[in-house]
Amino acid sequence: MSVLLEARDLHKSFRRTDGVVEVLRGVDFRLEPGRTAAVTGRSGSGKSTLLNILGGLDKPTTGDVLVDGVPLPVGDKNARARWRSEGVGFVFQFHFLLPDFTALENLLVPVRSRGEVTAADRERAGAFLDHMGLAGRASHLPGELSGGEQQRVAVARAFMNRPALVLADEPFGNLDAANGARLGDLLMALHRQEGVGLVLVTHDERLAERADRRWHLEDGRLQDAGGGAA
Ligand SMILES: Nc1ncnc2c1ncn2[C@@H]1O[C@H](COP(=O)(O)OP(=O)(O)OP(=O)(O)O)[C@@H](O)[C@H]1O
Ligand SMILES: [Mg+2]
């Protein structure tokens, strides 16, 4: 099977006032197209650092990231930005919706950043809102939505540009258990519908179990935590 995303021997160090911390110490990772991987690990173990490198937001100190088998020139900011905008959708713990834009307009932001918004894009955004149970909320501002609803918009936004990969970093961390579980269902359904690769950082064991592969980040390395239910 082809490999959508591969990381080889990633190392990442941060220079801090108290010295250099080596957060990633030889991470190897691979994800096939359309598959899901869950990453768990204690706070500070480097999960966000890893996701940021996989998504081109940050570069490793050493090591390689390969997209479709082709090395991403990780030192090249523009190449990373291209990978980010064309290949990756992000969901963070905080939604980062634009407060003055309606739910629908927020979904169109990533589309707009790549060019003209077409009628088909608007239709797709509307269908996503329907899918997320937000049919009547298209013209609402984020401030008029609940936390769970805001996060549903943020999840849908990550898929708008038809990325090859969605990276979700504790997307339900701010939600109560019931809302988190519901959003987990919606995220997995959207991932399946769109056939997109998904890497999910989560503390939620039940959600992690639904991924095709499970990884645990510890001592700067990814340990294979087995296959999930899928
Ligand atoms: N830009 C930075 N400069 C210095 N240190 C950093 C930087 N970013 C992260 N770190 C350090 O790297 C380590 C890993 O951070 P990271 O945010 O990746 O952890 P995490 O596993 O996502 O934790 P959490 O579960 O709390 O989100 C931490 O010790 C953090 O302080
Ligand atoms: Mg984190």
mmCIF file of C-alpha atoms and ligand atoms in Angstrom:
data_model
loop_
_atom_site.group_PDB
_atom_site.id
_atom_site.type_symbol
_atom_site.label_atom_id
_atom_site.label_comp_id
_atom_site.label_asym_id
_atom_site.label_seq_id
_atom_site.Cartn_x
_atom_site.Cartn_y
_atom_site.Cartn_z
ATOM 1 C CA MET A 1 0.000 0.000 0.000
ATOM 2 C CA SER A 2 1.223 3.516 -0.717
ATOM 3 C CA VAL A 3 2.234 5.766 2.132
ATOM 4 C CA LEU A 4 0.650 9.185 2.484
ATOM 5 C CA LEU A 5 2.899 10.482 5.199
ATOM 6 C CA GLU A 6 6.095 9.170 6.647
ATOM 7 C CA ALA A 7 8.442 10.528 9.274
ATOM 8 C CA ARG A 8 11.940 9.106 9.640
ATOM 9 C CA ASP A 9 14.072 9.527 12.693
ATOM 10 C CA LEU A 10 12.649 12.888 13.700
ATOM 11 C CA HIS A 11 14.501 14.780 16.373
ATOM 12 C CA LYS A 12 13.360 18.074 17.820
ATOM 13 C CA SER A 13 15.124 20.141 20.440
ATOM 14 C CA PHE A 14 14.094 23.437 21.941
ATOM 15 C CA ARG A 15 16.546 25.908 23.370
ATOM 16 C CA ARG A 16 15.271 27.283 26.641
ATOM 17 C CA THR A 17 16.747 29.497 29.319
ATOM 18 C CA ASP A 18 17.497 26.405 31.400
ATOM 19 C CA GLY A 19 19.230 24.617 28.517
ATOM 20 C CA VAL A 20 18.267 22.508 25.545
ATOM 21 C CA VAL A 21 15.374 20.061 25.797
ATOM 22 C CA GLU A 22 15.228 17.210 23.356
ATOM 23 C CA VAL A 23 11.520 16.571 22.928
ATOM 24 C CA LEU A 24 11.570 14.145 19.994
ATOM 25 C CA ARG A 25 14.408 11.623 19.968
ATOM 26 C CA GLY A 26 14.011 9.533 16.872
ATOM 27 C CA VAL A 27 10.354 9.368 15.909
ATOM 28 C CA ASP A 28 9.349 7.053 13.080
ATOM 29 C CA PHE A 29 5.808 7.239 11.786
ATOM 30 C CA ARG A 30 3.810 6.279 8.744
ATOM 31 C CA LEU A 31 0.239 6.700 7.646
ATOM 32 C CA GLU A 32 -1.425 5.187 4.604
ATOM 33 C CA PRO A 33 -3.944 7.241 2.604
ATOM 34 C CA GLY A 34 -7.368 7.404 4.200
ATOM 35 C CA ARG A 35 -6.253 5.691 7.412
ATOM 36 C CA THR A 36 -6.398 6.923 10.992
ATOM 37 C CA ALA A 37 -3.725 7.053 13.662
ATOM 38 C CA ALA A 38 -4.254 8.031 17.283
ATOM 39 C CA VAL A 39 -1.395 9.456 19.339
ATOM 40 C CA THR A 40 -1.520 9.450 23.107
ATOM 41 C CA GLY A 41 1.084 10.507 25.655
ATOM 42 C CA ARG A 42 1.363 12.482 28.856
ATOM 43 C CA SER A 43 1.278 16.266 28.878
ATOM 44 C CA GLY A 44 4.596 17.633 27.653
ATOM 45 C CA SER A 45 5.613 14.424 25.882
ATOM 46 C CA GLY A 46 5.762 16.239 22.525
ATOM 47 C CA LYS A 47 2.472 15.357 20.836
ATOM 48 C CA SER A 48 1.773 18.874 19.580
ATOM 49 C CA THR A 49 5.416 19.273 18.585
ATOM 50 C CA LEU A 50 5.124 16.140 16.452
ATOM 51 C CA LEU A 51 1.851 17.192 14.844
ATOM 52 C CA ASN A 52 3.238 20.613 14.038
ATOM 53 C CA ILE A 53 6.190 19.021 12.260
ATOM 54 C CA LEU A 54 3.997 16.547 10.344
ATOM 55 C CA GLY A 55 1.772 19.418 9.206
ATOM 56 C CA GLY A 56 4.639 21.702 8.224
ATOM 57 C CA LEU A 57 3.980 24.279 10.939
ATOM 58 C CA ASP A 58 7.402 23.592 12.391
ATOM 59 C CA LYS A 59 10.580 21.902 11.214
ATOM 60 C CA PRO A 60 12.467 19.087 12.884
ATOM 61 C CA THR A 61 15.991 19.642 14.171
ATOM 62 C CA THR A 62 16.962 16.598 12.123
ATOM 63 C CA GLY A 63 15.048 13.879 10.331
ATOM 64 C CA ASP A 64 12.803 13.622 7.311
ATOM 65 C CA VAL A 65 9.142 14.022 6.501
ATOM 66 C CA LEU A 66 7.960 12.349 3.300
ATOM 67 C CA VAL A 67 4.680 13.098 1.576
ATOM 68 C CA ASP A 68 3.590 10.461 -0.941
ATOM 69 C CA GLY A 69 7.107 9.124 -0.708
ATOM 70 C CA VAL A 70 8.702 12.453 -1.657
ATOM 71 C CA PRO A 71 10.868 14.194 0.962
ATOM 72 C CA LEU A 72 9.423 17.517 2.090
ATOM 73 C CA PRO A 73 12.238 20.087 2.144
ATOM 74 C CA VAL A 74 11.552 20.798 5.805
ATOM 75 C CA GLY A 75 14.074 23.633 5.960
ATOM 76 C CA ASP A 76 12.234 25.481 3.213
ATOM 77 C CA LYS A 77 9.505 27.652 4.724
ATOM 78 C CA ASN A 78 7.672 28.088 1.438
ATOM 79 C CA ALA A 79 7.606 24.368 0.737
ATOM 80 C CA ARG A 80 6.216 23.740 4.202
ATOM 81 C CA ALA A 81 3.592 26.458 3.701
ATOM 82 C CA ARG A 82 2.548 24.857 0.415
ATOM 83 C CA TRP A 83 2.176 21.441 2.022
ATOM 84 C CA ARG A 84 0.179 23.031 4.832
ATOM 85 C CA SER A 85 -2.245 24.925 2.648
ATOM 86 C CA GLU A 86 -2.695 22.283 -0.043
ATOM 87 C CA GLY A 87 -2.367 19.042 1.822
ATOM 88 C CA VAL A 88 -3.338 19.517 5.442
ATOM 89 C CA GLY A 89 -6.377 20.486 7.491
ATOM 90 C CA PHE A 90 -5.861 21.314 11.157
ATOM 91 C CA VAL A 91 -8.156 21.102 14.154
ATOM 92 C CA PHE A 92 -6.859 22.445 17.444
ATOM 93 C CA GLN A 93 -8.144 22.351 20.987
ATOM 94 C CA PHE A 94 -9.310 25.925 20.551
ATOM 95 C CA HIS A 95 -11.411 26.518 17.453
ATOM 96 C CA PHE A 96 -9.684 29.657 16.074
ATOM 97 C CA LEU A 97 -12.818 30.670 14.193
ATOM 98 C CA LEU A 98 -12.881 34.259 12.953
ATOM 99 C CA PRO A 99 -15.286 36.035 15.313
ATOM 100 C CA ASP A 100 -16.733 38.435 12.729
ATOM 101 C CA PHE A 101 -17.427 35.743 10.136
ATOM 102 C CA THR A 102 -20.513 33.543 10.076
ATOM 103 C CA ALA A 103 -20.209 29.775 10.389
ATOM 104 C CA LEU A 104 -20.538 29.421 6.615
ATOM 105 C CA GLU A 105 -17.975 32.140 5.908
ATOM 106 C CA ASN A 106 -15.569 30.523 8.355
ATOM 107 C CA LEU A 107 -15.782 27.318 6.346
ATOM 108 C CA LEU A 108 -14.932 29.270 3.210
ATOM 109 C CA VAL A 109 -11.810 30.911 4.682
ATOM 110 C CA PRO A 110 -9.407 28.127 3.631
ATOM 111 C CA VAL A 111 -11.017 28.044 0.173
ATOM 112 C CA ARG A 112 -10.669 31.802 -0.201
ATOM 113 C CA SER A 113 -7.009 31.629 0.744
ATOM 114 C CA ARG A 114 -6.465 29.506 -2.361
ATOM 115 C CA GLY A 115 -8.600 31.477 -4.801
ATOM 116 C CA GLU A 116 -12.099 32.320 -5.886
ATOM 117 C CA VAL A 117 -15.020 30.838 -3.923
ATOM 118 C CA THR A 118 -17.420 29.063 -6.272
ATOM 119 C CA ALA A 119 -21.071 28.092 -5.918
ATOM 120 C CA ALA A 120 -19.873 24.494 -5.535
ATOM 121 C CA ASP A 121 -17.712 25.547 -2.566
ATOM 122 C CA ARG A 122 -20.708 27.197 -0.911
ATOM 123 C CA GLU A 123 -22.743 24.098 -1.514
ATOM 124 C CA ARG A 124 -20.023 21.915 -0.010
ATOM 125 C CA ALA A 125 -19.777 24.202 3.024
ATOM 126 C CA GLY A 126 -23.546 24.067 3.479
ATOM 127 C CA ALA A 127 -23.526 20.277 3.219
ATOM 128 C CA PHE A 128 -20.752 20.116 5.826
ATOM 129 C CA LEU A 129 -22.787 22.261 8.201
ATOM 130 C CA ASP A 130 -25.756 19.938 7.649
ATOM 131 C CA HIS A 131 -23.537 16.948 8.317
ATOM 132 C CA MET A 132 -22.372 18.543 11.556
ATOM 133 C CA GLY A 133 -25.954 19.126 12.698
ATOM 134 C CA LEU A 134 -25.668 22.872 12.131
ATOM 135 C CA ALA A 135 -28.139 23.239 9.282
ATOM 136 C CA GLY A 136 -29.892 26.261 10.764
ATOM 137 C CA ARG A 137 -26.697 27.903 11.967
ATOM 138 C CA ALA A 138 -24.965 28.885 8.721
ATOM 139 C CA SER A 139 -25.456 32.605 9.275
ATOM 140 C CA HIS A 140 -24.579 32.578 12.980
ATOM 141 C CA LEU A 141 -21.384 34.149 14.279
ATOM 142 C CA PRO A 142 -19.107 31.969 16.448
ATOM 143 C CA GLY A 143 -20.154 33.988 19.499
ATOM 144 C CA GLU A 144 -23.733 32.887 18.903
ATOM 145 C CA LEU A 145 -22.773 29.210 18.940
ATOM 146 C CA SER A 146 -22.076 26.916 21.875
ATOM 147 C CA GLY A 147 -18.552 25.601 22.464
ATOM 148 C CA GLY A 148 -19.467 22.249 20.950
ATOM 149 C CA GLU A 149 -21.032 23.909 17.920
ATOM 150 C CA GLN A 150 -18.001 26.134 17.407
ATOM 151 C CA GLN A 151 -15.762 23.112 17.454
ATOM 152 C CA ARG A 152 -17.996 21.333 14.952
ATOM 153 C CA VAL A 153 -17.494 24.260 12.569
ATOM 154 C CA ALA A 154 -13.727 24.031 13.149
ATOM 155 C CA VAL A 155 -13.745 20.297 12.344
ATOM 156 C CA ALA A 156 -15.689 20.855 9.126
ATOM 157 C CA ARG A 157 -13.359 23.698 8.130
ATOM 158 C CA ALA A 158 -10.376 21.346 8.286
ATOM 159 C CA PHE A 159 -11.895 19.224 5.509
ATOM 160 C CA MET A 160 -13.048 22.053 3.228
ATOM 161 C CA ASN A 161 -10.015 22.157 0.940
ATOM 162 C CA ARG A 162 -10.045 18.405 0.335
ATOM 163 C CA PRO A 163 -6.738 17.883 2.129
ATOM 164 C CA ALA A 164 -4.973 14.541 1.965
ATOM 165 C CA LEU A 165 -4.466 14.701 5.717
ATOM 166 C CA VAL A 166 -6.265 16.116 8.743
ATOM 167 C CA LEU A 167 -4.300 16.661 11.932
ATOM 168 C CA ALA A 168 -6.378 17.049 15.073
ATOM 169 C CA ASP A 169 -4.707 18.068 18.316
ATOM 170 C CA GLU A 170 -6.981 17.335 21.287
ATOM 171 C CA PRO A 171 -9.963 18.675 19.350
ATOM 172 C CA PHE A 172 -12.380 17.814 22.127
ATOM 173 C CA GLY A 173 -10.234 18.830 25.052
ATOM 174 C CA ASN A 174 -12.491 21.753 25.944
ATOM 175 C CA LEU A 175 -15.763 19.868 25.661
ATOM 176 C CA ASP A 176 -17.687 17.816 28.178
ATOM 177 C CA ALA A 177 -17.739 14.046 27.665
ATOM 178 C CA ALA A 178 -21.083 13.895 25.845
ATOM 179 C CA ASN A 179 -20.215 16.704 23.437
ATOM 180 C CA GLY A 180 -16.749 15.289 22.908
ATOM 181 C CA ALA A 181 -18.122 11.857 22.050
ATOM 182 C CA ARG A 182 -20.639 13.336 19.629
ATOM 183 C CA LEU A 183 -17.964 15.381 17.900
ATOM 184 C CA GLY A 184 -15.738 12.305 17.793
ATOM 185 C CA ASP A 185 -18.486 10.488 15.879
ATOM 186 C CA LEU A 186 -18.889 13.402 13.479
ATOM 187 C CA LEU A 187 -15.151 13.665 12.897
ATOM 188 C CA MET A 188 -14.804 9.956 12.165
ATOM 189 C CA ALA A 189 -17.807 10.045 9.829
ATOM 190 C CA LEU A 190 -16.411 13.015 7.911
ATOM 191 C CA HIS A 191 -13.010 11.353 7.700
ATOM 192 C CA ARG A 192 -14.613 8.235 6.208
ATOM 193 C CA GLN A 193 -16.833 10.164 3.829
ATOM 194 C CA GLU A 194 -13.933 12.248 2.529
ATOM 195 C CA GLY A 195 -11.383 9.420 2.511
ATOM 196 C CA VAL A 196 -8.835 11.624 4.241
ATOM 197 C CA GLY A 197 -5.901 10.453 6.383
ATOM 198 C CA LEU A 198 -6.341 11.449 10.016
ATOM 199 C CA VAL A 199 -3.888 11.808 12.868
ATOM 200 C CA LEU A 200 -5.622 12.398 16.138
ATOM 201 C CA VAL A 201 -3.957 13.403 19.391
ATOM 202 C CA THR A 202 -6.327 12.502 22.165
ATOM 203 C CA HIS A 203 -6.582 11.612 25.825
ATOM 204 C CA ASP A 204 -9.835 9.846 25.088
ATOM 205 C CA GLU A 205 -9.177 6.115 25.157
ATOM 206 C CA ARG A 206 -12.472 5.267 23.516
ATOM 207 C CA LEU A 207 -11.740 7.524 20.583
ATOM 208 C CA ALA A 208 -8.163 6.272 20.276
ATOM 209 C CA GLU A 209 -9.481 2.720 20.096
ATOM 210 C CA ARG A 210 -11.387 3.596 16.939
ATOM 211 C CA ALA A 211 -8.224 4.490 15.025
ATOM 212 C CA ASP A 212 -6.590 2.003 12.643
ATOM 213 C CA ARG A 213 -3.279 2.427 14.444
ATOM 214 C CA ARG A 214 -2.424 3.569 17.945
ATOM 215 C CA TRP A 215 0.805 5.181 19.006
ATOM 216 C CA HIS A 216 2.061 6.230 22.382
ATOM 217 C CA LEU A 217 4.644 9.000 22.623
ATOM 218 C CA GLU A 218 7.065 8.408 25.452
ATOM 219 C CA ASP A 219 10.663 9.433 26.067
ATOM 220 C CA GLY A 220 10.704 11.179 22.702
ATOM 221 C CA ARG A 221 9.780 8.107 20.691
ATOM 222 C CA LEU A 222 6.565 6.705 19.283
ATOM 223 C CA GLN A 223 5.761 3.302 20.624
ATOM 224 C CA ASP A 224 3.371 1.090 18.738
ATOM 225 C CA ALA A 225 0.257 0.820 20.883
ATOM 226 C CA GLY A 226 -1.414 -1.610 18.534
ATOM 227 C CA GLY A 227 -4.289 -1.608 16.134
ATOM 228 C CA GLY A 228 -7.665 -0.161 17.004
ATOM 229 C CA ALA A 229 -11.101 -1.517 16.378
ATOM 230 C CA ALA A 230 -11.227 -0.579 12.699
HETATM 231 N N1 LIG B 1 8.542 26.682 21.106
HETATM 232 C C1 LIG B 1 8.995 26.025 22.187
HETATM 233 N N2 LIG B 1 10.074 26.469 22.863
HETATM 234 C C2 LIG B 1 10.553 25.797 23.919
HETATM 235 N N3 LIG B 1 10.011 24.654 24.393
HETATM 236 C C3 LIG B 1 8.942 24.163 23.768
HETATM 237 C C4 LIG B 1 8.367 24.822 22.636
HETATM 238 N N4 LIG B 1 7.296 24.091 22.223
HETATM 239 C C5 LIG B 1 7.225 23.033 23.057
HETATM 240 N N5 LIG B 1 8.196 23.066 23.981
HETATM 241 C C6 LIG B 1 8.441 22.070 25.041
HETATM 242 O O1 LIG B 1 8.421 20.804 24.438
HETATM 243 C C7 LIG B 1 7.780 19.850 25.288
HETATM 244 C C8 LIG B 1 6.648 19.190 24.533
HETATM 245 O O2 LIG B 1 5.636 20.126 24.274
HETATM 246 P P1 LIG B 1 4.298 19.746 23.486
HETATM 247 O O3 LIG B 1 3.466 20.961 23.446
HETATM 248 O O4 LIG B 1 4.667 19.130 22.198
HETATM 249 O O5 LIG B 1 3.681 18.639 24.456
HETATM 250 P P2 LIG B 1 2.252 17.905 24.385
HETATM 251 O O6 LIG B 1 2.514 16.445 24.437
HETATM 252 O O7 LIG B 1 1.479 18.424 23.246
HETATM 253 O O8 LIG B 1 1.584 18.343 25.755
HETATM 254 P P3 LIG B 1 0.007 18.628 26.094
HETATM 255 O O9 LIG B 1 -0.626 17.282 26.257
HETATM 256 O O10 LIG B 1 0.071 19.363 27.384
HETATM 257 O O11 LIG B 1 -0.569 19.438 24.973
HETATM 258 C C9 LIG B 1 7.354 20.604 26.526
HETATM 259 O O12 LIG B 1 8.318 20.415 27.522
HETATM 260 C C10 LIG B 1 7.332 22.048 26.072
HETATM 261 O O13 LIG B 1 7.631 22.900 27.126
HETATM 262 MG MG MG B 2 -0.295 19.511 23.046
#
